[in-house]
PDB file of C-alpha atoms in Angstrom:
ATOM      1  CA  UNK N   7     -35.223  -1.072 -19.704  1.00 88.00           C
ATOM      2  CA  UNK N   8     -31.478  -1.645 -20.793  1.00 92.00           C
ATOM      3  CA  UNK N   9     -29.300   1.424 -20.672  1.00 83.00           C
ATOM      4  CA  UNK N  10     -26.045   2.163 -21.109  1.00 85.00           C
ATOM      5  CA  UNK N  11     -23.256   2.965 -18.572  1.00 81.00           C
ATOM      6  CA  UNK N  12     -20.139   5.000 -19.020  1.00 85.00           C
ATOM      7  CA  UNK N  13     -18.078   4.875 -16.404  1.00 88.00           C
ATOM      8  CA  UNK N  14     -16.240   7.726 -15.142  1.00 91.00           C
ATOM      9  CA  UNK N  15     -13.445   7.724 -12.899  1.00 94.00           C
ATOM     10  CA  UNK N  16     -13.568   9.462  -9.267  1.00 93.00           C
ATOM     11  CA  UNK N  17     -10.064   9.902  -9.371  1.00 93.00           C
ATOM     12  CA  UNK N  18      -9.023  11.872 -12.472  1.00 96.00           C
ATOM     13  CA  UNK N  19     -12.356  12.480 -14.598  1.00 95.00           C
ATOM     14  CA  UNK N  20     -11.831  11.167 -17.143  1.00 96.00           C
ATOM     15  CA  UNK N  21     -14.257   8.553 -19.146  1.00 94.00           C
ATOM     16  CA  UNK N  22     -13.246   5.070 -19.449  1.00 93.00           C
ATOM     17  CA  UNK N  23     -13.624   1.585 -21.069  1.00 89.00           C
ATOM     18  CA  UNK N  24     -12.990  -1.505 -18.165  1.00 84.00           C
ATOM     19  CA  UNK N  25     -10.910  -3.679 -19.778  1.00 84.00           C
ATOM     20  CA  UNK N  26     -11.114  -7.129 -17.712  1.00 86.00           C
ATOM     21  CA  UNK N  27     -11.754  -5.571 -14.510  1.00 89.00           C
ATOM     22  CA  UNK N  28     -13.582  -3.360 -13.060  1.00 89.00           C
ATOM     23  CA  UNK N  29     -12.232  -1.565 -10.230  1.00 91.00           C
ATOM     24  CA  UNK N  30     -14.139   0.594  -7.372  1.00 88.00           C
ATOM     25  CA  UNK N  31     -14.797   2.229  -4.416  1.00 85.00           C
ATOM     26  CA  UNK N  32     -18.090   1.683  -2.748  1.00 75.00           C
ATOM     27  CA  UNK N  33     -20.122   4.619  -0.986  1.00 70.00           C
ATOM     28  CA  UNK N  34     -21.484   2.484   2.341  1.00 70.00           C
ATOM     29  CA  UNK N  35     -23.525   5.498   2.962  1.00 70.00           C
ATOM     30  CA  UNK N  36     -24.901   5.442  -0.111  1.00 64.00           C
ATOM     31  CA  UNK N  37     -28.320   3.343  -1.284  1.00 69.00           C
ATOM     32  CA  UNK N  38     -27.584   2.498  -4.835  1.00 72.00           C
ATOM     33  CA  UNK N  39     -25.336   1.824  -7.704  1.00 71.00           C
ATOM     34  CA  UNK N  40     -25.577   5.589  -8.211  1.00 71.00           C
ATOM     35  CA  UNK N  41     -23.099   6.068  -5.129  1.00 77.00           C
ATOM     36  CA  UNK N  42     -20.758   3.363  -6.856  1.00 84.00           C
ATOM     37  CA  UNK N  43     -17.115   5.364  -7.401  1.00 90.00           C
ATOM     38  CA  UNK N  44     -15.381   4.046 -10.827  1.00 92.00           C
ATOM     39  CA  UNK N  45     -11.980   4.185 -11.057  1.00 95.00           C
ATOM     40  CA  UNK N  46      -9.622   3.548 -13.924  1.00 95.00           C
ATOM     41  CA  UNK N  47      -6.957   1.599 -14.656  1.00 94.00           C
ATOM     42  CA  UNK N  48      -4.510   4.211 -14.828  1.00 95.00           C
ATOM     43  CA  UNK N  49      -5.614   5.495 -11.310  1.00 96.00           C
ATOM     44  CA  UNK N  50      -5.415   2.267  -9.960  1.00 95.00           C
ATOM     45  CA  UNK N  51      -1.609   1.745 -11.273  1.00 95.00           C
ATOM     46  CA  UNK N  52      -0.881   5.005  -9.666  1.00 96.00           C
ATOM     47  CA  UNK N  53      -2.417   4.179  -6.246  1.00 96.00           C
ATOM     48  CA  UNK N  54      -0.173   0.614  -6.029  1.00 96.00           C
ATOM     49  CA  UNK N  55       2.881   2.360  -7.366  1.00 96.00           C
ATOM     50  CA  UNK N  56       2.155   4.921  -4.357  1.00 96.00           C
ATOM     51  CA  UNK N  57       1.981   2.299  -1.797  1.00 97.00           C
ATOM     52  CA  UNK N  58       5.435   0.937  -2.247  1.00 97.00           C
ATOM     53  CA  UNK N  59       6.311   0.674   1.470  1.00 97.00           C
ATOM     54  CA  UNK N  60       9.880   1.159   3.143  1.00 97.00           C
ATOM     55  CA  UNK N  61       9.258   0.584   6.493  1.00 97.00           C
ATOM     56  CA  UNK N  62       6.717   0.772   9.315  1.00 97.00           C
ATOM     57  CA  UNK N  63       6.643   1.348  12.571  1.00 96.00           C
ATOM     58  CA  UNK N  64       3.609  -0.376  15.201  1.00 97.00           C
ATOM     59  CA  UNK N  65       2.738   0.715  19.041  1.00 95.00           C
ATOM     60  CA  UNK N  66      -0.206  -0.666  21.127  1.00 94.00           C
ATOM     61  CA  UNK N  67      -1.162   1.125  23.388  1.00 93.00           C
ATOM     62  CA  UNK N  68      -4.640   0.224  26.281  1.00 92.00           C
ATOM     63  CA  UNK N  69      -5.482  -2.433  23.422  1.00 91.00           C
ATOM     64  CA  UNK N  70      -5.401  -0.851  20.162  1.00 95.00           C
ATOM     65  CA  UNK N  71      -2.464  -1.177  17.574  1.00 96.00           C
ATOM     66  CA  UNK N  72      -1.092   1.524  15.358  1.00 97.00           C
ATOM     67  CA  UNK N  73       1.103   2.134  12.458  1.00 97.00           C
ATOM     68  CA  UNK N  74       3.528   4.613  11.038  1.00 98.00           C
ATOM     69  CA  UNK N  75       4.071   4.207   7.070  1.00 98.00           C
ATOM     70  CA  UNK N  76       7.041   5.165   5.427  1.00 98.00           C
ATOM     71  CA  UNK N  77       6.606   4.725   1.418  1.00 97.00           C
ATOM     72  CA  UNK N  78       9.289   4.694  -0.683  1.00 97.00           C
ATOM     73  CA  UNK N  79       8.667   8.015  -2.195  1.00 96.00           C
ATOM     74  CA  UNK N  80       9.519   9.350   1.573  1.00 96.00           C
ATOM     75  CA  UNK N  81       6.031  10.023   2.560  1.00 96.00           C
ATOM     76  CA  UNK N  82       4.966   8.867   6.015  1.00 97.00           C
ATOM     77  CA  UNK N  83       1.759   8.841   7.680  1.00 97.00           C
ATOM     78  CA  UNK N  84       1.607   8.422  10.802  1.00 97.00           C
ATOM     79  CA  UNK N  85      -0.213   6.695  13.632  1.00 96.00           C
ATOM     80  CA  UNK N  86      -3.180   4.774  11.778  1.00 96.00           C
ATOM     81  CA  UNK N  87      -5.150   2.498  13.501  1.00 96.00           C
ATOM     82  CA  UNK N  88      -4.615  -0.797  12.244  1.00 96.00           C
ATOM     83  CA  UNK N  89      -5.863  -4.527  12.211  1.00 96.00           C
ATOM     84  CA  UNK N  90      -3.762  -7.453  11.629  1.00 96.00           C
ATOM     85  CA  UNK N  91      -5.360 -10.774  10.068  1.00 96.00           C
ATOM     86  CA  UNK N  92      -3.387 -13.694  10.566  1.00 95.00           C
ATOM     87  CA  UNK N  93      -5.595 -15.684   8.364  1.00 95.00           C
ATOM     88  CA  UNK N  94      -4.896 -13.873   4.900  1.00 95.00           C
ATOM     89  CA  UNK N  95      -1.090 -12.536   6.446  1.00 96.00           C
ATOM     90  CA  UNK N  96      -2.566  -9.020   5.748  1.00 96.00           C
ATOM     91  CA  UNK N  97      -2.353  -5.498   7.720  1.00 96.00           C
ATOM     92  CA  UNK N  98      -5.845  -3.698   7.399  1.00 95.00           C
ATOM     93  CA  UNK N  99      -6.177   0.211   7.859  1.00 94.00           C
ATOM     94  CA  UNK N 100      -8.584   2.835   7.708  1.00 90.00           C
ATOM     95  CA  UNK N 101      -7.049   3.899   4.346  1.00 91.00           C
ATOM     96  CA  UNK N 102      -6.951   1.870   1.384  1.00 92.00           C
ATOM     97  CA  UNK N 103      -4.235   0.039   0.639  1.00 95.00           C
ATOM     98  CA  UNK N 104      -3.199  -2.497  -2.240  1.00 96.00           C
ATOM     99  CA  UNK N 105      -3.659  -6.420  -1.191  1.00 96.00           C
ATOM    100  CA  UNK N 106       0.189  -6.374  -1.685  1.00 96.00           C
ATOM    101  CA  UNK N 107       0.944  -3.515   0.421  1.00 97.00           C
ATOM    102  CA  UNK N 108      -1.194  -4.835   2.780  1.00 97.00           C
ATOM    103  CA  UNK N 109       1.028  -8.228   2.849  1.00 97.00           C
ATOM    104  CA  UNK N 110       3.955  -5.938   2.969  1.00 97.00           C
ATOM    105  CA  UNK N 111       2.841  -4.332   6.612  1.00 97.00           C
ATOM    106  CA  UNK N 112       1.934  -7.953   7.758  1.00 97.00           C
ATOM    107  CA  UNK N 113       5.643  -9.390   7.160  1.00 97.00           C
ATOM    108  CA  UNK N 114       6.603  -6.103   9.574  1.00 97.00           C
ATOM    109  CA  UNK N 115       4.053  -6.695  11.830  1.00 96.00           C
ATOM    110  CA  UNK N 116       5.130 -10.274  12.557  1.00 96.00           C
ATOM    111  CA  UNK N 117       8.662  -9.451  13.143  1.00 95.00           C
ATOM    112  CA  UNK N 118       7.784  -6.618  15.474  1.00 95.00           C
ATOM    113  CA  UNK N 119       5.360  -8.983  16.854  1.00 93.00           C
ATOM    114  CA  UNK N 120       8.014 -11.901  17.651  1.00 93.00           C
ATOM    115  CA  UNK N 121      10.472  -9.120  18.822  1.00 91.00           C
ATOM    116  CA  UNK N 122       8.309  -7.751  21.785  1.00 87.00           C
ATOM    117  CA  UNK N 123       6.774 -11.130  22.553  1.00 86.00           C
ATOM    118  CA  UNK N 124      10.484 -11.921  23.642  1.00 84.00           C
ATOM    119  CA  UNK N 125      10.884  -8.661  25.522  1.00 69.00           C
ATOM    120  CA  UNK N 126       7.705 -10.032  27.605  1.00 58.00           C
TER     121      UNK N 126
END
């Protein structure tokens, strides 16, 4: 049976029409593409104009690294736990993040990294 799918976005409501991409949020707990969360374009602009970072901050401490955000917009969060990959020169979080944010974090992680390594 074909049917038709409107997609509607989880982060403002509204109804939408993907134009080249389509962008969302998948519900791991969820079993089907029922759980699948849309999200516009619009939203998505939003969410990487959010995520403009100024500076971060990382601590380890008994073997697990975390992060203090400051975005340019002055917001901070603080203390999220946080992977580094060295392969893709990305920061990974619990939160999502854009892939350039992401990048962003990494080139503060490695300095902070070098710094303390010479501390040691």
């Amino acid at each position: 049976m074909i049917r038709c799918l409107k997609p509607i976005c989880s982060g403002c409501g509204r109804q939408f029409v993907a134009e080249g991409e389509v962008h969302y949020r998948a519900n791991y707990l969820g079993k089907g593409f029922a759980d699948i969360e849309f999200i516009c374009s619009d939203c998505i602009e939003a969410w990487q104009k959010k995520w403009h970072i100024r500076n971060s901050s990382y601590e380890e401490k008994d073997y697990v690294l975390t992060v203090t955000i400051e975005l340019e917009d002055g917001s901070i969060y603080e203390n999220m736990d946080c992977t580094p990959i060295d392969e893709t020169e990305t920061i990974v979080t619990g939160d999502d993040i854009p892939l350039d944010a992401q990048r962003k974090l990494y080139e503060f992680y490695s300095a902070w990294d070098k710094e303390r390594k010479k501390i040691v």
